[in-house]
Amino acid sequence: MIPSAFKRLTAVILSALLLCTSLHAQQRVTLSGTVVDALGPVISAGVVQVGTNNGTVTDMDGHFTLTVPAGSTVEISTLGYLPQQIVVNESKTVTITLEEDNLQLEETVVVGYGVQKKSDLTGAISSVKAQDLEARTITDASQALQGKTAGVQVMNSSARPGASPTIRIRGISSNGDCDPLYVVDGRVTTDIGGIDPNDIESMEVLKDGASAAIYGASAGNGVVLITTKKGKGEGKVSYDFQLAIQSLGKVPHVMNANQYIDYYTEAGLISLDQVYRNWDFQTNTDWINTAFENGIMHRHNLSFQSGNEKGSLYASINYLNNNGMFVGNADTYERLTGMVNVTRKIKKWLEFGSNNQLEYASGRNISDAGTVINSHSELNTVLSTLRLDPLTKPVYAANELPANMQLILENPSWGGLLGDGKGNYYGISNFIIDSNPNPLILRDRSYMKSRRMVINGTTFLNFTPIEGLLITTRLSYRLTGANEYTYDIPYYANAKAQQSYVTLASSASVPGYFQWENFVNYNKQLGKHNLGVMVGTSYSQTHNFSVSGATSGGEGDLGVQKNDPLFYYFAYRSASSSVRIYGGEDLFNRKLAYFGRLNWSYAGRYLVQASLRADAADTSVLPVTKRWGYFPAVSAGWTISEEPFMEGARSWLPFLKIRASWGQNGSIASLSGYRYANSIASFYNYYATEALPTSDGPDFHYIYGYAPSSSGNNELKWETSEQTDLGLDARFLGGRLTFSMDWFNKTTKDLIVEGLVPSTIMGVTASPMNAGNIRNTGFEFELGWSDQVGKDFSYSIRGNLSTLKNKVTKIHETATYISSTVAPTRFEVGQPAWYFYGYKFSGINSTTGEPEFENLDDDPTIGDGDKTYIGKGIPDLTGGITLTASWKGIDLLVFGTGSYGNSILCSLNSTSGAYNKLTYFTEDRWTPTHTTATQPRAGANGLDKYAISSASVFDGSYFKIKQIQLGYTLPKNVLQKIRMDNLRIYASLDDFFTFASYPGFDPEITGIGQSLGVDSGSYPTSKKVVFGLQLTF
Amino acid sequence: MKKRITYILTGILVLGAAVACNDNLNIDQHGSLNYDTYYKTDDEAETATAYTMLTLRNLESSIFLTKNMLSDDFWAGGAQRNDAAGMERLNEYTFDSEHSNIKDLFSGYYSVIYYCNVAIAHVNPDTRVKKRVVEESRVLRAWAHFELASLWGNPPIVDHELEASEYAQANSTDEQLWSFLETELTEAIGSGALAQKSHVNDKDTWQPTKQFAQAVLGKVYLWQGKNAQAAKVLDEVIGSGLYALYDGEYEDLQRYDNAFNCEELFTIRRVDDPAAVWVNINTYRIGIHWKTDAMNLSSDFASMGWGQCNPQKSLYDAFVQAEGEDGYRLSQSLKTYPQMVALGNTIKDGMSLYGNEGFFMWKWRRLAGEAPGAGMGYADTNSPRYMRYAEVLLLAAEANLGVDQSKADQYYNEVRTRAKASTKSGVTLADIQLEKRCELCGEGTRFQDMLRWGIAADCLKNQGGEIPTLDSNGNVSYQQYNKDSSKYGFKEGKHNLLPYPALETSQNTNIKQNPQW
């Protein structure tokens, strides 16, 4: 079959070429008319004499005139509509009404700098449509990609209100920034947090290299194109309301009071005497329950839209208020967003459009592994709930204070006790001295609020001077005003958690971004040949200006004039407080690009596409000589089902396409700030520029130290990822069954590696270098089934599954591995990126109760030479499944997602001090009478090694039912009476059921980046009970 | 109309091309200078030395805490077992080649070397000042190499800025190393370019001096056993008359307002500048200060101290042996707990001090006035003293053993006299060893001396076996945390040299790890 198909292809191409020159001498008739759809004229529709290159395109009013031989068949077609054919025997004027093509395959898909029919795609592009974004509890649009598209992994390092997830498309292809590029209505951005998911029409994920290559230098991690809604049809007003009650989902078990006492007296870290002196024999605090309560999220979306051939308007206003699960109002996220999208035909040949999003957001959050508040990077409120001893009460009344708290009360100069303001004080442990004391203290010792106001948008002009030619000039912009205000107050908990003064920090920044793009699309239909050309330029600039400052008191200096929140501002700082200021400089980043694309297709069967983009970075990113990067791509597709020989199979196989693509993308996201340069800079320590005093007399002066700030690397260049993709799309059984699969092989070369210590004797910080290659390969499957049973019942199943193999294939000659600075992970040749590097636990010594590890080197003692691969955070398999069913007005949706083959390194246990532990690690511990235990004895030596051994690595596989939603839509006749178009109410259980063996909070929320899969205490996902209402009139 | 459109089109394209001009991509970097054109003037040259000195100043904690922990003078303390786990591992000889303090100290010395190499390569010695900058960089570079050699044995010699292709350096041989150090120091000393104090009480000479270079050369000779040459060059330092033992109270030696006194050979200055408090973060002084939150202290003392570095009883015993229980220098160096109590400093009721054997460092006590309030307790104005004249005298005394006994006696007795201790003639190496332990306790010399004298295994073999805790009632109890004696304590043949950091050996195939690591 294949050889004959190729013969046919050759024949087709030859005949197409011949046709161009052939002439016919029959009687000629003229067909003229107007092409319209439900809304009005259809512009640029193709009108072609079938089997020839004789054709035209409709003008601004939908008119066309075509002269053809009498008896010819003329086909009228355009993107997104079912083609129509008419036989023309005599000259006539007709009005042709095109029907929208409702088959999913004929959807148009937004591609970079244009749109394409889905059936014409030659790359791997997944779409998420509005229905996957509506009635969800997601607040950040990127969360909608989870479980809905193959090849996209959504990871969270924190589920606190307002947190954005991390998106990985086709694995980890860099060791720096792996975030995809977001393009919102043409505007390139890294942050889509300000767009309400309800305002999104569709999201397209450009996964393969060829599809993304048109975004060249920034597309190495894939591209997510977001198209916001456009006004359609008669005027329509919609209102959506949602209320979600959030509570802790999966809760880990830690030791209770008796278990804790047993364990630590056994360990010798606490004496019974100490227990008797400091425990009331009753208290058994559950810190998790103390710290978490039910949180409430509610949101409102109001939108207006209308559109016709002259223009369209979509406007919305959205309000979101999420008060998270942490007790009190310390974790909140409030967002008011608006959108105004307009288009307007100014002239027949000129269209104006402007899409704008407005955002005001403010929030507060508690510290967890995914956040750093006010530079207290060691603070982790979530971790404190797992580690505090159960013998201490959360709150003590003033008349029952234990001695350690009484002592603090008697020494107010230390900073004082914090309390609930009603005469009760937050409890302070007598057993644990840690920078994370009582979570209530962590909450109240510090106050931080951040706010931002953002105007995002794209304003464009479309010129269509001649048929088939579209010239676009568009300006995209992002104007932000952001500020942050923090204060820390005096308090005393213990030696490591105390402060006797007030510190203030505040910052204001006004970053601005603009991007100006000009591009030309030209499409020409020549018979069955369709040719498309696009060329364009892009220029963008980021400008940042921020000022921040901090003041601090010190010993004997409160830092502010009065210890009162009304004085917690810079203006009222004490005269002797120390002051630090930062910023106040203009910082620019600029980019320039040229790009072009060629499409050719024949009869919808043979599809070929090629593109090239040239990108230039500014000198803050790359040296001048390495500034330009070139990113080519080619792709091809063959729609086998369109072949004449497949006609017989169309009843059961209406569509079958195979496609292949190859492309290169770049990445420099990890770079900025002249890090390649070895220019001379002054001596700077962690806090400030340091200078050397040459005398301490009254007239002492400083000498500044100047030296190269890094080793310098003038050879630094773009990181390049190269990707090959083979794909297949098919529809069976009248389109009810859809299937597509892809195989990809993505290799990132010249990885930009920062923070590499290639040598400890080089003596200076190494500049970033192009060091290493990394490869991701995998298969992706998407399968869908939808059917109607009888008149009232319809259902569908959509599922996707992706596999991923990630491997570092090369590292620079100066280094064989890169050690993480933040986690026990490594980036090493032959292994997955940032795999867990530690000891292989071999069991518990039955006589001593000590953990034992495999000895992998010659040295008889267990040491660094015995560390090896003990797991990885990257899953082998990820997938999602969505089931829908509707019967009359009732609809049901079940959506689940999961991962398989990833591990979690549990870093929740502390190896020092008398911290509480997960019972998993204590219940089956070795004791003199239980020598066949799976866990070490209390207080065993080598617990530090145990914590980074395979014994602390868990299977991270999980399956989570993210949504079970039941809705009811009122019947039409009822709606008509109340003059509404649509009214649906629903209830939903979101993130309610998780199936996992991991003993910590939530297997879905662990570290990202270098800490991939390392759980060090992140804000867990909540389970939500949701009620909602959607109405349209 | 077509014409109009053509105009618009052309306009857009021209505008697009103009905006997209390449020149906009050239953006100057703020706060930086061009490496190729910098270091031309005298002032610019001096900033190179300043950078090296600042780098070294920031190594204070790394140098002193690491070396103290490895010696038999101190216990690793902190809030409880494992609070200062890294130090415990050093102190108990359970560390390995990945130990971060070892790595930081190793790479820290090489960063000093790097900045010296920058100055040597880029400062053209065509003026007096520039010549001095080059020569003093050679001295500091040699000093750093000496430190590396005395701790790691045969570290690579790095005498220029390394290209990426040169990172995999091999170990030096003994011959290369010592001849490099001798040549560099001898030439620098002979250059006439190094700074010298103008008189014995000159407090304004901040650069490394000729006498410092000579003292380092003296150590280089002594470490090779070239005692006669060591004696000669150390005698020259003494003979310069530019240094003398401080004659005020001994307990003031490490005080802020006593920095750059007549006996300091190499000190890097900190000043009490309210505008620059945060550059004076000093974790060494906080670490070696008492465990303040567990104690009720007189207000004379800084209220932040971690008690991580507490004297061993064996140090106290050494003092008693050297000068008796009531020795003047002992009373101004260490305090027993009863003495602390008598001064009004007690352990809070019910609290205990982990890693404390009942003794408190007095020489290194932190005064309230030296911890500026705005520094939140983390800042300390004290200048790190890298070498004192007392060390020179004791080095010279040792070098003169078997060369000129009268000089050995004279130098030894000079130190003893200032300590208000008895003098003697015919001093032996054992006398000098005891004297040096007391005189220089906590000043980062003991560990290297023990290695050189060959007494380390003897003194340190049981380190880590039992760890003391001092209760508020003054009782000391001992706890055994390490139970397998093959896994703690100094092991002859292994611990005589520190391990090259795993980070280096795993990437540098040319470097040979020290035995048994």
PDB file of N, CA and C in Angstrom, chain A residues 349 495-496 501 518 552 554-555 585-586 590 592 618-619 627 674 678-680 690 694 702 704 706 757 760 762 815 817 864 867 912 941 944, chain B residues 1 5 12 20 24-30 32-33 35 39 47 57-58 82-83 89 96 98 111 167 269 273 293 303 373 376 481 504 506-507:
ATOM      1  N   TRP A 349     -10.464  46.832   4.395  1.00  0.00           N
ATOM      2  CA  TRP A 349      -9.124  46.229   4.391  1.00  0.00           C
ATOM      3  C   TRP A 349      -8.382  46.431   5.702  1.00  0.00           C
ATOM      4  N   ALA A 495      16.081  30.142  71.881  1.00  0.00           N
ATOM      5  CA  ALA A 495      17.310  30.786  71.433  1.00  0.00           C
ATOM      6  C   ALA A 495      17.374  30.951  69.922  1.00  0.00           C
ATOM      7  N   LYS A 496      16.694  30.070  69.200  1.00  0.00           N
ATOM      8  CA  LYS A 496      16.778  30.147  67.747  1.00  0.00           C
ATOM      9  C   LYS A 496      15.593  30.860  67.125  1.00  0.00           C
ATOM     10  N   TYR A 501      13.470  43.212  68.557  1.00  0.00           N
ATOM     11  CA  TYR A 501      13.275  44.516  67.911  1.00  0.00           C
ATOM     12  C   TYR A 501      12.363  44.333  66.695  1.00  0.00           C
ATOM     13  N   ASN A 518       5.677  42.623  13.675  1.00  0.00           N
ATOM     14  CA  ASN A 518       5.106  42.882  12.363  1.00  0.00           C
ATOM     15  C   ASN A 518       5.274  41.635  11.538  1.00  0.00           C
ATOM     16  N   SER A 552      16.136  47.914  60.562  1.00  0.00           N
ATOM     17  CA  SER A 552      16.158  46.941  61.631  1.00  0.00           C
ATOM     18  C   SER A 552      16.638  47.596  62.908  1.00  0.00           C
ATOM     19  N   GLY A 554      18.030  46.633  66.855  1.00  0.00           N
ATOM     20  CA  GLY A 554      19.067  45.714  67.296  1.00  0.00           C
ATOM     21  C   GLY A 554      18.958  45.608  68.796  1.00  0.00           C
ATOM     22  N   GLU A 555      19.973  45.080  69.408  1.00  0.00           N
ATOM     23  CA  GLU A 555      19.903  44.957  70.850  1.00  0.00           C
ATOM     24  C   GLU A 555      19.799  46.335  71.479  1.00  0.00           C
ATOM     25  N   GLU A 585      17.729  51.501  40.069  1.00  0.00           N
ATOM     26  CA  GLU A 585      18.409  51.600  38.778  1.00  0.00           C
ATOM     27  C   GLU A 585      17.512  51.050  37.679  1.00  0.00           C
ATOM     28  N   ASP A 586      17.719  51.587  36.502  1.00  0.00           N
ATOM     29  CA  ASP A 586      16.985  51.101  35.338  1.00  0.00           C
ATOM     30  C   ASP A 586      17.688  49.869  34.812  1.00  0.00           C
ATOM     31  N   ARG A 590      16.579  43.351  26.142  1.00  0.00           N
ATOM     32  CA  ARG A 590      15.958  43.525  24.825  1.00  0.00           C
ATOM     33  C   ARG A 590      16.210  42.305  23.969  1.00  0.00           C
ATOM     34  N   LEU A 592      15.550  40.727  19.817  1.00  0.00           N
ATOM     35  CA  LEU A 592      15.214  41.025  18.435  1.00  0.00           C
ATOM     36  C   LEU A 592      15.130  39.716  17.680  1.00  0.00           C
ATOM     37  N   ASP A 618      20.519  40.518  24.073  1.00  0.00           N
ATOM     38  CA  ASP A 618      21.326  41.698  24.364  1.00  0.00           C
ATOM     39  C   ASP A 618      22.576  41.323  25.158  1.00  0.00           C
ATOM     40  N   THR A 619      23.418  42.304  25.395  1.00  0.00           N
ATOM     41  CA  THR A 619      24.724  42.012  26.007  1.00  0.00           C
ATOM     42  C   THR A 619      24.629  41.648  27.484  1.00  0.00           C
ATOM     43  N   ARG A 627      25.682  36.390  20.023  1.00  0.00           N
ATOM     44  CA  ARG A 627      24.349  36.954  20.216  1.00  0.00           C
ATOM     45  C   ARG A 627      23.264  36.246  19.412  1.00  0.00           C
ATOM     46  N   TYR A 674      24.658  39.716  32.904  1.00  0.00           N
ATOM     47  CA  TYR A 674      26.064  39.726  32.458  1.00  0.00           C
ATOM     48  C   TYR A 674      26.881  38.610  33.099  1.00  0.00           C
ATOM     49  N   ASN A 678      33.584  38.587  32.702  1.00  0.00           N
ATOM     50  CA  ASN A 678      34.433  38.614  33.887  1.00  0.00           C
ATOM     51  C   ASN A 678      34.862  40.045  34.167  1.00  0.00           C
ATOM     52  N   SER A 679      33.871  40.899  34.225  1.00  0.00           N
ATOM     53  CA  SER A 679      34.190  42.283  34.503  1.00  0.00           C
ATOM     54  C   SER A 679      34.512  42.465  35.983  1.00  0.00           C
ATOM     55  N   ILE A 680      35.107  43.575  36.262  1.00  0.00           N
ATOM     56  CA  ILE A 680      35.603  43.851  37.604  1.00  0.00           C
ATOM     57  C   ILE A 680      34.472  44.440  38.450  1.00  0.00           C
ATOM     58  N   GLU A 690      31.400  45.341  50.848  1.00  0.00           N
ATOM     59  CA  GLU A 690      32.302  45.364  51.971  1.00  0.00           C
ATOM     60  C   GLU A 690      33.543  46.139  51.541  1.00  0.00           C
ATOM     61  N   THR A 694      41.337  51.196  56.451  1.00  0.00           N
ATOM     62  CA  THR A 694      42.796  51.183  56.514  1.00  0.00           C
ATOM     63  C   THR A 694      43.295  51.733  57.830  1.00  0.00           C
ATOM     64  N   TYR A 702      37.995  53.932  53.900  1.00  0.00           N
ATOM     65  CA  TYR A 702      37.867  52.595  53.343  1.00  0.00           C
ATOM     66  C   TYR A 702      38.566  52.509  51.995  1.00  0.00           C
ATOM     67  N   TYR A 704      37.928  50.230  48.689  1.00  0.00           N
ATOM     68  CA  TYR A 704      37.068  49.209  48.112  1.00  0.00           C
ATOM     69  C   TYR A 704      37.924  48.146  47.464  1.00  0.00           C
ATOM     70  N   TYR A 706      38.386  45.568  44.463  1.00  0.00           N
ATOM     71  CA  TYR A 706      37.864  45.312  43.111  1.00  0.00           C
ATOM     72  C   TYR A 706      38.575  44.127  42.492  1.00  0.00           C
ATOM     73  N   VAL A 757      30.523  24.082  40.074  1.00  0.00           N
ATOM     74  CA  VAL A 757      31.842  24.246  40.679  1.00  0.00           C
ATOM     75  C   VAL A 757      32.740  23.227  39.991  1.00  0.00           C
ATOM     76  N   THR A 760      37.625  23.198  42.793  1.00  0.00           N
ATOM     77  CA  THR A 760      37.689  23.943  44.048  1.00  0.00           C
ATOM     78  C   THR A 760      38.992  24.709  44.150  1.00  0.00           C
ATOM     79  N   MET A 762      40.043  26.680  41.434  1.00  0.00           N
ATOM     80  CA  MET A 762      40.057  27.791  40.485  1.00  0.00           C
ATOM     81  C   MET A 762      39.979  29.127  41.204  1.00  0.00           C
ATOM     82  N   ALA A 815      33.714  18.877  34.399  1.00  0.00           N
ATOM     83  CA  ALA A 815      32.927  18.355  35.514  1.00  0.00           C
ATOM     84  C   ALA A 815      32.240  17.083  35.085  1.00  0.00           C
ATOM     85  N   TYR A 817      29.714  15.776  37.139  1.00  0.00           N
ATOM     86  CA  TYR A 817      28.365  15.845  37.694  1.00  0.00           C
ATOM     87  C   TYR A 817      28.174  17.236  38.278  1.00  0.00           C
ATOM     88  N   ASP A 864      31.211   8.958  51.687  1.00  0.00           N
ATOM     89  CA  ASP A 864      30.656   9.528  50.465  1.00  0.00           C
ATOM     90  C   ASP A 864      30.810   8.634  49.258  1.00  0.00           C
ATOM     91  N   LYS A 867      27.741   6.566  48.221  1.00  0.00           N
ATOM     92  CA  LYS A 867      26.475   7.145  47.764  1.00  0.00           C
ATOM     93  C   LYS A 867      26.243   6.762  46.312  1.00  0.00           C
ATOM     94  N   SER A 912      18.240  15.480  64.027  1.00  0.00           N
ATOM     95  CA  SER A 912      18.808  15.965  65.276  1.00  0.00           C
ATOM     96  C   SER A 912      17.688  16.386  66.204  1.00  0.00           C
ATOM     97  N   ASN A 941      22.866   5.969  65.770  1.00  0.00           N
ATOM     98  CA  ASN A 941      23.860   6.721  65.022  1.00  0.00           C
ATOM     99  C   ASN A 941      23.547   6.539  63.544  1.00  0.00           C
ATOM    100  N   ASP A 944      21.625  10.588  60.142  1.00  0.00           N
ATOM    101  CA  ASP A 944      21.832  11.574  59.079  1.00  0.00           C
ATOM    102  C   ASP A 944      22.004  10.879  57.736  1.00  0.00           C
TER     103      ASP A 944
ATOM    104  N   MET B   1      -6.217  53.453  -3.739  1.00  0.00           N
ATOM    105  CA  MET B   1      -6.197  52.909  -2.388  1.00  0.00           C
ATOM    106  C   MET B   1      -5.003  51.984  -2.206  1.00  0.00           C
ATOM    107  N   ILE B   5      -2.134  51.875   0.773  1.00  0.00           N
ATOM    108  CA  ILE B   5      -1.782  50.680   1.550  1.00  0.00           C
ATOM    109  C   ILE B   5      -0.296  50.387   1.422  1.00  0.00           C
ATOM    110  N   ILE B  12       5.491  50.755   7.941  1.00  0.00           N
ATOM    111  CA  ILE B  12       5.600  49.804   9.045  1.00  0.00           C
ATOM    112  C   ILE B  12       6.922  49.056   8.978  1.00  0.00           C
ATOM    113  N   ALA B  20      14.200  47.802  15.400  1.00  0.00           N
ATOM    114  CA  ALA B  20      14.900  46.550  15.612  1.00  0.00           C
ATOM    115  C   ALA B  20      16.386  46.685  15.316  1.00  0.00           C
ATOM    116  N   ASN B  24      20.541  48.622  19.976  1.00  0.00           N
ATOM    117  CA  ASN B  24      19.756  48.605  21.207  1.00  0.00           C
ATOM    118  C   ASN B  24      20.089  47.408  22.077  1.00  0.00           C
ATOM    119  N   LEU B  25      20.726  46.453  21.468  1.00  0.00           N
ATOM    120  CA  LEU B  25      21.043  45.242  22.227  1.00  0.00           C
ATOM    121  C   LEU B  25      22.329  45.394  23.026  1.00  0.00           C
ATOM    122  N   ASN B  26      23.038  46.492  22.802  1.00  0.00           N
ATOM    123  CA  ASN B  26      24.252  46.710  23.583  1.00  0.00           C
ATOM    124  C   ASN B  26      23.904  47.529  24.816  1.00  0.00           C
ATOM    125  N   ILE B  27      23.855  46.890  25.929  1.00  0.00           N
ATOM    126  CA  ILE B  27      23.430  47.558  27.167  1.00  0.00           C
ATOM    127  C   ILE B  27      24.593  47.477  28.154  1.00  0.00           C
ATOM    128  N   ASP B  28      25.005  48.622  28.650  1.00  0.00           N
ATOM    129  CA  ASP B  28      26.155  48.632  29.553  1.00  0.00           C
ATOM    130  C   ASP B  28      25.791  48.077  30.923  1.00  0.00           C
ATOM    131  N   GLN B  29      26.757  47.410  31.515  1.00  0.00           N
ATOM    132  CA  GLN B  29      26.532  46.807  32.835  1.00  0.00           C
ATOM    133  C   GLN B  29      26.797  47.840  33.921  1.00  0.00           C
ATOM    134  N   HIS B  30      25.873  47.931  34.864  1.00  0.00           N
ATOM    135  CA  HIS B  30      26.064  48.865  35.978  1.00  0.00           C
ATOM    136  C   HIS B  30      27.089  48.306  36.973  1.00  0.00           C
ATOM    137  N   SER B  32      30.268  47.937  37.129  1.00  0.00           N
ATOM    138  CA  SER B  32      31.388  47.055  36.798  1.00  0.00           C
ATOM    139  C   SER B  32      32.362  47.775  35.878  1.00  0.00           C
ATOM    140  N   LEU B  33      33.548  47.246  35.828  1.00  0.00           N
ATOM    141  CA  LEU B  33      34.621  47.867  35.066  1.00  0.00           C
ATOM    142  C   LEU B  33      35.241  46.835  34.149  1.00  0.00           C
ATOM    143  N   TYR B  35      37.875  44.534  32.690  1.00  0.00           N
ATOM    144  CA  TYR B  35      39.050  43.840  33.215  1.00  0.00           C
ATOM    145  C   TYR B  35      40.314  44.202  32.435  1.00  0.00           C
ATOM    146  N   TYR B  39      43.110  48.315  36.797  1.00  0.00           N
ATOM    147  CA  TYR B  39      44.395  48.103  37.497  1.00  0.00           C
ATOM    148  C   TYR B  39      45.527  48.920  36.884  1.00  0.00           C
ATOM    149  N   THR B  47      43.218  48.367  45.166  1.00  0.00           N
ATOM    150  CA  THR B  47      41.936  47.689  45.363  1.00  0.00           C
ATOM    151  C   THR B  47      42.075  46.179  45.167  1.00  0.00           C
ATOM    152  N   ARG B  57      39.473  38.032  55.191  1.00  0.00           N
ATOM    153  CA  ARG B  57      38.742  38.406  56.405  1.00  0.00           C
ATOM    154  C   ARG B  57      37.474  37.557  56.533  1.00  0.00           C
ATOM    155  N   ASN B  58      36.821  37.315  55.403  1.00  0.00           N
ATOM    156  CA  ASN B  58      35.600  36.512  55.448  1.00  0.00           C
ATOM    157  C   ASN B  58      35.876  35.039  55.695  1.00  0.00           C
ATOM    158  N   ASN B  82      24.172  17.336  67.962  1.00  0.00           N
ATOM    159  CA  ASN B  82      23.758  17.530  66.570  1.00  0.00           C
ATOM    160  C   ASN B  82      23.430  18.963  66.199  1.00  0.00           C
ATOM    161  N   ASP B  83      23.429  19.859  67.173  1.00  0.00           N
ATOM    162  CA  ASP B  83      23.118  21.242  66.825  1.00  0.00           C
ATOM    163  C   ASP B  83      24.214  21.789  65.914  1.00  0.00           C
ATOM    164  N   ARG B  89      31.569  16.498  63.925  1.00  0.00           N
ATOM    165  CA  ARG B  89      32.269  15.521  63.082  1.00  0.00           C
ATOM    166  C   ARG B  89      33.756  15.850  62.975  1.00  0.00           C
ATOM    167  N   ASP B  96      34.282  13.210  56.671  1.00  0.00           N
ATOM    168  CA  ASP B  96      34.762  12.581  55.447  1.00  0.00           C
ATOM    169  C   ASP B  96      35.108  13.660  54.427  1.00  0.00           C
ATOM    170  N   GLU B  98      33.611  14.873  52.069  1.00  0.00           N
ATOM    171  CA  GLU B  98      32.569  15.796  51.627  1.00  0.00           C
ATOM    172  C   GLU B  98      32.263  16.848  52.682  1.00  0.00           C
ATOM    173  N   SER B 111      40.787  30.730  46.849  1.00  0.00           N
ATOM    174  CA  SER B 111      40.246  32.002  46.363  1.00  0.00           C
ATOM    175  C   SER B 111      41.186  33.148  46.732  1.00  0.00           C
ATOM    176  N   TYR B 167      41.877  23.298  34.918  1.00  0.00           N
ATOM    177  CA  TYR B 167      41.325  23.077  36.251  1.00  0.00           C
ATOM    178  C   TYR B 167      41.833  21.782  36.887  1.00  0.00           C
ATOM    179  N   ARG B 269      41.530  44.486  59.431  1.00  0.00           N
ATOM    180  CA  ARG B 269      40.769  45.356  60.312  1.00  0.00           C
ATOM    181  C   ARG B 269      39.279  45.330  60.071  1.00  0.00           C
ATOM    182  N   ASP B 273      31.549  50.857  62.578  1.00  0.00           N
ATOM    183  CA  ASP B 273      30.989  51.905  61.727  1.00  0.00           C
ATOM    184  C   ASP B 273      29.485  51.668  61.637  1.00  0.00           C
ATOM    185  N   ASP B 293      22.084  31.994  75.603  1.00  0.00           N
ATOM    186  CA  ASP B 293      20.664  31.877  75.921  1.00  0.00           C
ATOM    187  C   ASP B 293      20.418  30.900  77.054  1.00  0.00           C
ATOM    188  N   SER B 303      24.990  39.471  74.047  1.00  0.00           N
ATOM    189  CA  SER B 303      23.955  38.506  74.395  1.00  0.00           C
ATOM    190  C   SER B 303      23.754  37.470  73.313  1.00  0.00           C
ATOM    191  N   GLY B 373      24.330  46.923  68.334  1.00  0.00           N
ATOM    192  CA  GLY B 373      22.924  46.551  68.408  1.00  0.00           C
ATOM    193  C   GLY B 373      22.283  46.374  67.054  1.00  0.00           C
ATOM    194  N   MET B 376      22.035  43.028  65.159  1.00  0.00           N
ATOM    195  CA  MET B 376      21.171  41.966  65.672  1.00  0.00           C
ATOM    196  C   MET B 376      21.979  40.858  66.339  1.00  0.00           C
ATOM    197  N   TYR B 481      28.276   8.910  72.566  1.00  0.00           N
ATOM    198  CA  TYR B 481      27.437   8.894  71.366  1.00  0.00           C
ATOM    199  C   TYR B 481      28.023   7.981  70.298  1.00  0.00           C
ATOM    200  N   GLU B 504      36.484  18.072  44.531  1.00  0.00           N
ATOM    201  CA  GLU B 504      37.673  18.200  43.698  1.00  0.00           C
ATOM    202  C   GLU B 504      38.085  16.840  43.128  1.00  0.00           C
ATOM    203  N   SER B 506      36.499  14.167  42.639  1.00  0.00           N
ATOM    204  CA  SER B 506      35.586  13.498  41.714  1.00  0.00           C
ATOM    205  C   SER B 506      35.647  14.114  40.320  1.00  0.00           C
ATOM    206  N   GLN B 507      36.187  15.303  40.207  1.00  0.00           N
ATOM    207  CA  GLN B 507      36.224  15.954  38.899  1.00  0.00           C
ATOM    208  C   GLN B 507      37.630  16.067  38.357  1.00  0.00           C
TER     209      GLN B 507
END
